[in-house]
mmCIF file of C-alpha atoms in Angstrom:
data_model
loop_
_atom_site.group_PDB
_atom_site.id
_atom_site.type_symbol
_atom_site.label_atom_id
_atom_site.label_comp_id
_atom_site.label_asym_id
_atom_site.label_seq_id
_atom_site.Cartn_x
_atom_site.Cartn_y
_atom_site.Cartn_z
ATOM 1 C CA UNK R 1 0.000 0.000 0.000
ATOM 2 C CA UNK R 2 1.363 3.393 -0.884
ATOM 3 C CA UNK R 3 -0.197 5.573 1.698
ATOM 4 C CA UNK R 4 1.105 8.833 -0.280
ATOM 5 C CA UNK R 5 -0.823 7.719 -3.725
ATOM 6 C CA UNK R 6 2.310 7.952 -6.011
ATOM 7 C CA UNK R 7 2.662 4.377 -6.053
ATOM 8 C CA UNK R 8 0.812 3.288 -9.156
ATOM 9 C CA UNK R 9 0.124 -0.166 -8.404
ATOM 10 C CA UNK R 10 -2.740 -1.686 -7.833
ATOM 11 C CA UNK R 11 -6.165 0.201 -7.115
ATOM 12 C CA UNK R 12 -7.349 3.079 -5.734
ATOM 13 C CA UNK R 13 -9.042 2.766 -1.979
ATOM 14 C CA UNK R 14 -11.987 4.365 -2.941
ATOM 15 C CA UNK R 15 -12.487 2.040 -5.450
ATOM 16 C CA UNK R 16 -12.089 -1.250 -3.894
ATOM 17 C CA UNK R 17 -14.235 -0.045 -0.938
ATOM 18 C CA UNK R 18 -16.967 0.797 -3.401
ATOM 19 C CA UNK R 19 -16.657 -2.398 -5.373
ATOM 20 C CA UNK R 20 -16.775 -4.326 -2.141
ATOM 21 C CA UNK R 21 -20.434 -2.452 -1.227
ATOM 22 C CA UNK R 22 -19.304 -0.258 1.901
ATOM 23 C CA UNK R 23 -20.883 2.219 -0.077
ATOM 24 C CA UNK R 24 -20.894 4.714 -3.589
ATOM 25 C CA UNK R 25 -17.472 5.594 -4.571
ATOM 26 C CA UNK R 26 -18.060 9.443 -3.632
ATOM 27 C CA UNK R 27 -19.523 8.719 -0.254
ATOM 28 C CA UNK R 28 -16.254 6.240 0.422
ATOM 29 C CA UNK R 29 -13.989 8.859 -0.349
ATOM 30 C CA UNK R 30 -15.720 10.694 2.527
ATOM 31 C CA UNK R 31 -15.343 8.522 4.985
ATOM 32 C CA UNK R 32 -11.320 7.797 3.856
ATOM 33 C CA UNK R 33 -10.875 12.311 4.229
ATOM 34 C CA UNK R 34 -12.749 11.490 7.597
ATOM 35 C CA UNK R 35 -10.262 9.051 9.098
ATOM 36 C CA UNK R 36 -12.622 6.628 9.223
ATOM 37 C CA UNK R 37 -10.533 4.235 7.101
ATOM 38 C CA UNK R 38 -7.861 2.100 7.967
ATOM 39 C CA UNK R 39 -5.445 -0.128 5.879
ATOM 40 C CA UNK R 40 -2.914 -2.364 7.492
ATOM 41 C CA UNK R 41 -3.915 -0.921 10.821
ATOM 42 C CA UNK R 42 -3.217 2.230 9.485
ATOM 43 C CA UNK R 43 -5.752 5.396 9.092
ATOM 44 C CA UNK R 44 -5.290 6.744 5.535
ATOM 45 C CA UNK R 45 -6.528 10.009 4.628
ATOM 46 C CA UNK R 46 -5.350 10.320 1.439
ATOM 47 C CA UNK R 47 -7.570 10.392 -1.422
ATOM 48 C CA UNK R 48 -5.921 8.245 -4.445
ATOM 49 C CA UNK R 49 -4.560 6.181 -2.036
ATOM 50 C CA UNK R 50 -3.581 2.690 -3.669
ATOM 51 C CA UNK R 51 -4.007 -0.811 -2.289
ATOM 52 C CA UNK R 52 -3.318 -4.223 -3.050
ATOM 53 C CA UNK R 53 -6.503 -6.430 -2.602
ATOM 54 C CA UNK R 54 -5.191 -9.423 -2.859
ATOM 55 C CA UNK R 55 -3.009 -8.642 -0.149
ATOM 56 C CA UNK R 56 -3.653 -5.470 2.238
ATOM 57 C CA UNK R 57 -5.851 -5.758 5.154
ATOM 58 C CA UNK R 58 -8.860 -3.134 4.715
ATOM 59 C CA UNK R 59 -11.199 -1.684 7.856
ATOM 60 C CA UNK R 60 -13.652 1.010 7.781
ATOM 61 C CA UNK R 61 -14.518 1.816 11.786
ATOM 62 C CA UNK R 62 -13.371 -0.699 12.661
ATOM 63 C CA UNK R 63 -14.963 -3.587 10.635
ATOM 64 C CA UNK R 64 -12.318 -5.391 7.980
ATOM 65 C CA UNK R 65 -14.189 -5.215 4.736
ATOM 66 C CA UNK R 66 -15.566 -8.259 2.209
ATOM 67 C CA UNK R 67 -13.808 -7.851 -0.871
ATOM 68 C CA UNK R 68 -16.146 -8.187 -3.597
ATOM 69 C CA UNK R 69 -15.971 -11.543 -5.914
ATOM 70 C CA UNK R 70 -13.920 -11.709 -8.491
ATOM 71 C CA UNK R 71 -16.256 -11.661 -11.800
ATOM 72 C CA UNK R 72 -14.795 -11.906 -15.423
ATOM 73 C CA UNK R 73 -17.051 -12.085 -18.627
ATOM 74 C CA UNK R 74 -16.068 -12.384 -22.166
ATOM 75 C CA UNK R 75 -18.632 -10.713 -24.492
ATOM 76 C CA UNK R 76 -19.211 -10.808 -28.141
ATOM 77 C CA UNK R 77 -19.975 -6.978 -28.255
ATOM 78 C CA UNK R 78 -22.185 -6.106 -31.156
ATOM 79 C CA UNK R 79 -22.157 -2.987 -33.479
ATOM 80 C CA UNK R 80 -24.624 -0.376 -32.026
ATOM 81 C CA UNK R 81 -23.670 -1.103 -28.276
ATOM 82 C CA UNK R 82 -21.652 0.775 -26.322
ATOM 83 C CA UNK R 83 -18.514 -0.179 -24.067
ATOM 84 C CA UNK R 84 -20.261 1.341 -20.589
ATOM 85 C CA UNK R 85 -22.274 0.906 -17.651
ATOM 86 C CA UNK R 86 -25.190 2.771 -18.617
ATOM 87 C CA UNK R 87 -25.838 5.629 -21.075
ATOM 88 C CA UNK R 88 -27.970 9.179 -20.424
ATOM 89 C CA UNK R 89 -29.356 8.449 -23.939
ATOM 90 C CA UNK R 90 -30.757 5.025 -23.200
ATOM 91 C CA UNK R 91 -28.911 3.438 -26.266
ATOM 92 C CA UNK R 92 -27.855 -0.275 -25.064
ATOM 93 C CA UNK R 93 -24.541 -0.857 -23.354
ATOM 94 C CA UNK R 94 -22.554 -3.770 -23.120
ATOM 95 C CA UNK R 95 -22.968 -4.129 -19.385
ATOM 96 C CA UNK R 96 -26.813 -5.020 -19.946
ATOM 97 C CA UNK R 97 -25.706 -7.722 -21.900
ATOM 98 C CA UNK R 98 -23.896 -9.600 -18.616
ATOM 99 C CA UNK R 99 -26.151 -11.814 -16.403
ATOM 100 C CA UNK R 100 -25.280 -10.797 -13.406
ATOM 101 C CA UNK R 101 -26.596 -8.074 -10.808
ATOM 102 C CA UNK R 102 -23.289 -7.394 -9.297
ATOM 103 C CA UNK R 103 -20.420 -4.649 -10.493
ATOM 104 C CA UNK R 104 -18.843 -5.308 -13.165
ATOM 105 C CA UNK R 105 -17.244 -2.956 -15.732
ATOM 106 C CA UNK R 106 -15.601 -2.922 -19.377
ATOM 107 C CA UNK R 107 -11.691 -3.535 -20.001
ATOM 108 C CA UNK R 108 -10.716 -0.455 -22.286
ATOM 109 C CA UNK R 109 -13.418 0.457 -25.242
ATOM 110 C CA UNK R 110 -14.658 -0.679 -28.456
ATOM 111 C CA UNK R 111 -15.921 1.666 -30.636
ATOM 112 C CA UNK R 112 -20.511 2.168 -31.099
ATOM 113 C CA UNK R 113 -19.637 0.399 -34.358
ATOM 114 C CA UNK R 114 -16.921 -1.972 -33.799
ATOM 115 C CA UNK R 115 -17.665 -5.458 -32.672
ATOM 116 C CA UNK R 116 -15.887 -8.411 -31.166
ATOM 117 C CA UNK R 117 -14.261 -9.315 -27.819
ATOM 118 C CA UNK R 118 -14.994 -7.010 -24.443
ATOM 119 C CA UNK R 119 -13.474 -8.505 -21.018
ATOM 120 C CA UNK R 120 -15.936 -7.039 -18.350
ATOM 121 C CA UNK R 121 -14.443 -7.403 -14.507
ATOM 122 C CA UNK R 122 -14.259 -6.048 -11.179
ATOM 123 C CA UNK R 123 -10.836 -7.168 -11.280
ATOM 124 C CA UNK R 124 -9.291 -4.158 -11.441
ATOM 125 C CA UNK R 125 -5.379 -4.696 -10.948
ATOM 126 C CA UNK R 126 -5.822 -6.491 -14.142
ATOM 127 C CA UNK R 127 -8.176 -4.375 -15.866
ATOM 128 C CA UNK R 128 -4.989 -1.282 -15.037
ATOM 129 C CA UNK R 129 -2.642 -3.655 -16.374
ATOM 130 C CA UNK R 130 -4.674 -4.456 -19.293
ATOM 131 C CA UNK R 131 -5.280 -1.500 -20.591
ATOM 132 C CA UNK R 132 -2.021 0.349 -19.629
ATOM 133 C CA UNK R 133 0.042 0.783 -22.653
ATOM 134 C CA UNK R 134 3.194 0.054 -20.760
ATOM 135 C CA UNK R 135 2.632 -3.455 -20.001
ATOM 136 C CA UNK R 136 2.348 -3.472 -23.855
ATOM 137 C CA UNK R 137 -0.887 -6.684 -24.007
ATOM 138 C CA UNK R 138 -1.624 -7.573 -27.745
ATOM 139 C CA UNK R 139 -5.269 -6.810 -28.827
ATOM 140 C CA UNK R 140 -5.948 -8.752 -32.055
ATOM 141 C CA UNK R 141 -8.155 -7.185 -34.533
ATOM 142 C CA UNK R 142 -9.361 -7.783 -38.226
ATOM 143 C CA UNK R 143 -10.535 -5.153 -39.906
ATOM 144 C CA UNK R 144 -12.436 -4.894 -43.717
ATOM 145 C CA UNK R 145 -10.806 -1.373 -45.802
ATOM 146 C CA UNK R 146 -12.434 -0.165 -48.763
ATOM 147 C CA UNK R 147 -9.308 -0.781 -51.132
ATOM 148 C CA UNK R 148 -6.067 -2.797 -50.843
ATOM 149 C CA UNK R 149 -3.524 -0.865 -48.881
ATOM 150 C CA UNK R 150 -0.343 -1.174 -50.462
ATOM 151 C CA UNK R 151 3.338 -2.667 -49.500
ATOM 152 C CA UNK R 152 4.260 1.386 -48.722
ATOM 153 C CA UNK R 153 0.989 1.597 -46.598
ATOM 154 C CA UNK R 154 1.547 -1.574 -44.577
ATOM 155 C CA UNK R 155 5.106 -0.365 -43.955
ATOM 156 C CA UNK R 156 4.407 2.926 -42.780
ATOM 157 C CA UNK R 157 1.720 1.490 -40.261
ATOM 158 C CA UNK R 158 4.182 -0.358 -38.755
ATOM 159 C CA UNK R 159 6.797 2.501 -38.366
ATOM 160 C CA UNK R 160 4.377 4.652 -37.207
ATOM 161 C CA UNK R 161 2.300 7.856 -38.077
ATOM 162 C CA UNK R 162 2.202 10.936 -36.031
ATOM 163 C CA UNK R 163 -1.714 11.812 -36.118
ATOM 164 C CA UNK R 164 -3.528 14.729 -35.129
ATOM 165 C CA UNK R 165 -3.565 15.756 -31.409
ATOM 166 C CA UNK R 166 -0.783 12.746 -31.090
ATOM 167 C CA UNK R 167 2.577 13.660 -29.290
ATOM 168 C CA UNK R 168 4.345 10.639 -30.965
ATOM 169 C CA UNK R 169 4.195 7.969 -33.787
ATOM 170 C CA UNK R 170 1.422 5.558 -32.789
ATOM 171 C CA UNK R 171 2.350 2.182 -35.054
ATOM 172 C CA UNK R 172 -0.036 -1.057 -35.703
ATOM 173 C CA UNK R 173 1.371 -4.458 -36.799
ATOM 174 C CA UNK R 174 -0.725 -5.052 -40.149
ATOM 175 C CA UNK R 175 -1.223 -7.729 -42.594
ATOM 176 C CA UNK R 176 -3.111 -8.130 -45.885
ATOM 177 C CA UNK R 177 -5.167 -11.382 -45.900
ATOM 178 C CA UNK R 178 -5.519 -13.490 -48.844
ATOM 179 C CA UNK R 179 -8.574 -12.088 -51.022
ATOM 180 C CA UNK R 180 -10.172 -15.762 -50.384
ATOM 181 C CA UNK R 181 -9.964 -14.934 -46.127
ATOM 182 C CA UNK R 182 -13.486 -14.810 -45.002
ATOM 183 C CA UNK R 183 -14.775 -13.763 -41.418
ATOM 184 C CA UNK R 184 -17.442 -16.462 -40.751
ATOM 185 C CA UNK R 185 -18.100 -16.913 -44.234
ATOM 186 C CA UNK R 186 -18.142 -12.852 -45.051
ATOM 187 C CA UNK R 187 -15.656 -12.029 -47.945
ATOM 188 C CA UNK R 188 -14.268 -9.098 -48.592
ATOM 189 C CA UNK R 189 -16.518 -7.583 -51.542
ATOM 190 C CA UNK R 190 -15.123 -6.470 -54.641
ATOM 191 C CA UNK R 191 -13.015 -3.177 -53.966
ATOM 192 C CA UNK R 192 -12.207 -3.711 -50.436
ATOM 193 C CA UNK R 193 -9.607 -6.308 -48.509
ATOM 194 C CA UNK R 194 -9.214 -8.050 -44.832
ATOM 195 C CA UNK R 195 -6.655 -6.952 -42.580
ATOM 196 C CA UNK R 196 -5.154 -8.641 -39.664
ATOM 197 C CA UNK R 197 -4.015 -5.756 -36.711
ATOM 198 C CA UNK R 198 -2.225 -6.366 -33.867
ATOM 199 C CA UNK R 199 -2.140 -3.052 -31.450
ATOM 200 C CA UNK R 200 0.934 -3.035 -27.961
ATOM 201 C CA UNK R 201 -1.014 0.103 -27.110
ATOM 202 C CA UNK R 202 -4.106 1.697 -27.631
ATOM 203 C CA UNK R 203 -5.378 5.439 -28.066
ATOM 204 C CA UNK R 204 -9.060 6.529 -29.216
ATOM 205 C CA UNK R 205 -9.933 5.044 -32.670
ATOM 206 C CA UNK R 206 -6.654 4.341 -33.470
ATOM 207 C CA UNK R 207 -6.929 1.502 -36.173
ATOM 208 C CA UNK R 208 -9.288 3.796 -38.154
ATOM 209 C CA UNK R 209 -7.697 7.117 -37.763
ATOM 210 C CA UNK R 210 -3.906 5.064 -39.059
ATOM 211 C CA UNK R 211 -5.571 3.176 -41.786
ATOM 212 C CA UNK R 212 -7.901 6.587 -42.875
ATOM 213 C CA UNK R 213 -4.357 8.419 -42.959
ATOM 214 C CA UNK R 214 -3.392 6.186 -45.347
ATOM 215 C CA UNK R 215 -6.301 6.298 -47.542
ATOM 216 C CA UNK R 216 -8.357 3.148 -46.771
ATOM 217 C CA UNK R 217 -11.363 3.858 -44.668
ATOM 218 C CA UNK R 218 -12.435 0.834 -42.243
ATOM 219 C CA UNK R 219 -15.782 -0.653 -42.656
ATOM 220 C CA UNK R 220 -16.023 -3.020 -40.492
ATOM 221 C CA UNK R 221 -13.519 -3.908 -37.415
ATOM 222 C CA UNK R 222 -13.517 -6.963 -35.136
ATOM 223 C CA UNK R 223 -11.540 -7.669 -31.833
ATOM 224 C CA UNK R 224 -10.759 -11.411 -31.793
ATOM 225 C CA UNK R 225 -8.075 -11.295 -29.074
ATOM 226 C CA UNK R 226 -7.135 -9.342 -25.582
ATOM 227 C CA UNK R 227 -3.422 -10.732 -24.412
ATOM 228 C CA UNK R 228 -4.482 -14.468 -24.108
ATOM 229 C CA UNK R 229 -8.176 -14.134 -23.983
ATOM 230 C CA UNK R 230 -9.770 -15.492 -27.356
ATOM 231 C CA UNK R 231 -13.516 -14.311 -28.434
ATOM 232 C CA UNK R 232 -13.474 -18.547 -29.728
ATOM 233 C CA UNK R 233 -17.095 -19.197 -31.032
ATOM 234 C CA UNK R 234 -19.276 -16.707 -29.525
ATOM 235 C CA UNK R 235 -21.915 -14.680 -31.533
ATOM 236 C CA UNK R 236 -22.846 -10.870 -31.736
ATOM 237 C CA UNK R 237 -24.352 -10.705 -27.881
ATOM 238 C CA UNK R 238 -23.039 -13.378 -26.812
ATOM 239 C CA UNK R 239 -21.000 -14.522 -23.782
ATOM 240 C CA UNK R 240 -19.330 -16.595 -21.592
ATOM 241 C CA UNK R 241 -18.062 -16.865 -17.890
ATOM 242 C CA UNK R 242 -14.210 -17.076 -18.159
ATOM 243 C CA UNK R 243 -12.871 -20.872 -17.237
ATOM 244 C CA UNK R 244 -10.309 -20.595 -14.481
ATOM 245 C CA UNK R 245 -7.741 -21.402 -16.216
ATOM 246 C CA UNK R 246 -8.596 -18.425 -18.940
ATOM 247 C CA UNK R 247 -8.537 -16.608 -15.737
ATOM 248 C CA UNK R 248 -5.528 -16.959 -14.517
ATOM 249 C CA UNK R 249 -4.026 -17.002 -17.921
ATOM 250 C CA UNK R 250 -4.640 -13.679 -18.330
ATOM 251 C CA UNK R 251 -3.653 -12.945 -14.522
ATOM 252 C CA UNK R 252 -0.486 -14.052 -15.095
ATOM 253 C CA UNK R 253 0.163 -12.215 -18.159
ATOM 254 C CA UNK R 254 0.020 -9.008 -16.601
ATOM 255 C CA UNK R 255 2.159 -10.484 -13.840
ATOM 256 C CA UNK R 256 -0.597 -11.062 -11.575
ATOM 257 C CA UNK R 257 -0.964 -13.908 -8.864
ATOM 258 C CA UNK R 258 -3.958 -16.107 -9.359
ATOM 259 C CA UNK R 259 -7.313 -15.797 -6.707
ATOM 260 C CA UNK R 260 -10.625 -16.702 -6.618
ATOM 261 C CA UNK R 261 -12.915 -16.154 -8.602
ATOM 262 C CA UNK R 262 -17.105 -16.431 -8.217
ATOM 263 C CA UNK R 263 -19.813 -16.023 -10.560
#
């Protein structure tokens, strides 16, 4: 536990006292300014605070806290859903598509009209590694262009472009797939070609922003792969309670011990 909050392991106390029920996330960060919140025997005031909750001992007044279940969900996210909790606009979200009552949340985004794998969890030391583009976790995508990007394209991509708003080169390993390549049976139609893309890191609408630099605009784009998570055979809406070994796969990718986990 870093009791200063520059220590950017693990999660934030606030968090892990929400996810475990004490209470909403804003009303737990009252009670941590109010000293009423002790980790490792020790009162921590500090908002941002991080903790280990696998391993640090967590009380509020007193009482240790239940650490919420460990949940993990692979969906088949469809185009037309969003990658949240719940939306102000009432469009459907990817979280009403998981059979459970308890928290859970999205890994990282996919685009309103990009489809494919979504990890949701209340894990969320892995969900920070996961999505941190330091630990550098493959994503795995194919993606349909309208034309056939050329050697020159496919190079570039994979030196990397500097886009707009972008500090520094943001890169994408990319290959063409043979014109025959079909996703479930869908061929690329006359004009267009299939493109494997494997991202280290990832940054808003990144796959479509590199390939529309270099000309080819994506019309369809499908995540098939987070680190050593597989979508497999699931359908649009679709899902599927991780195995534990799938679990701790992925756990121990991100250099994570293994724990229990509960539906």
């Amino acid at each position: 536990m870093s009791a200063d909050g520059r220590d950017q392991r693990g999660e934030r106390l606030q968090k892990v006292l929400a996810h475990a029920g004490v209470a909403s996330r804003r009303r737990c960060e009252e009670f941590i300014a109010a000293g009423r919140v002790r980790v490792n025997g020790v009162v921590v005031t500090t908002l941002g605070t991080r903790v280990d909750p696998d391993h640090d001992q967590i009380e509020v007044d007193g009482q240790a806290i239940e650490l919420a279940p460990k949940l993990y969900y692979a969906l088949y996210k469809p185009t037309g859903v969003i990658s949240t909790v719940s939306d102000p606009h009432g469009r459907p979200t990817a979280r009403s598509l998981v059979p459970t009552d308890k928290r859970i949340y999205p890994v990282g985004r996919l685009d309103r009209d990009s489809e494919g794998l979504l990890l949701l969890t209340n894990d969320g030391a892995l969900a920070q590694r996961l999505m941190h583009p330091r630990y550098e976790h493959e994503k795995h995508y194919y993606a349909l262009v309208g034309g056939n990007p050329s050697p020159e394209a496919l190079r570039s991509l994979r030196r990397g472009l500097v886009l707009p708003g972008e500090s520094r080169p943001l890169k994408a390993e990319v290959q063409r797939l043979s014109p025959s390549w079909h996703w479930r049976g869908h061929r690329a139609p006359q004009g267009g070609r299939w493109l494997s893309i494997v991202l280290r890191e990832g940054h808003k609408h990144q796959i479509r922003r590199l390939l529309q630099a270099t000309g080819h605009e994506v019309q369809r784009l499908i995540r098939v792969r987070m680190g050593t998570l597989h979508l497999g055979d699931l359908e649009p809406g679709q899902g599927r309670w991780l195995a534990t070994q799938e679990r701790d796969d992925l756990r121990a990718a991100a250099g994570l011990g293994t724990r229990e986990a509960e539906r």
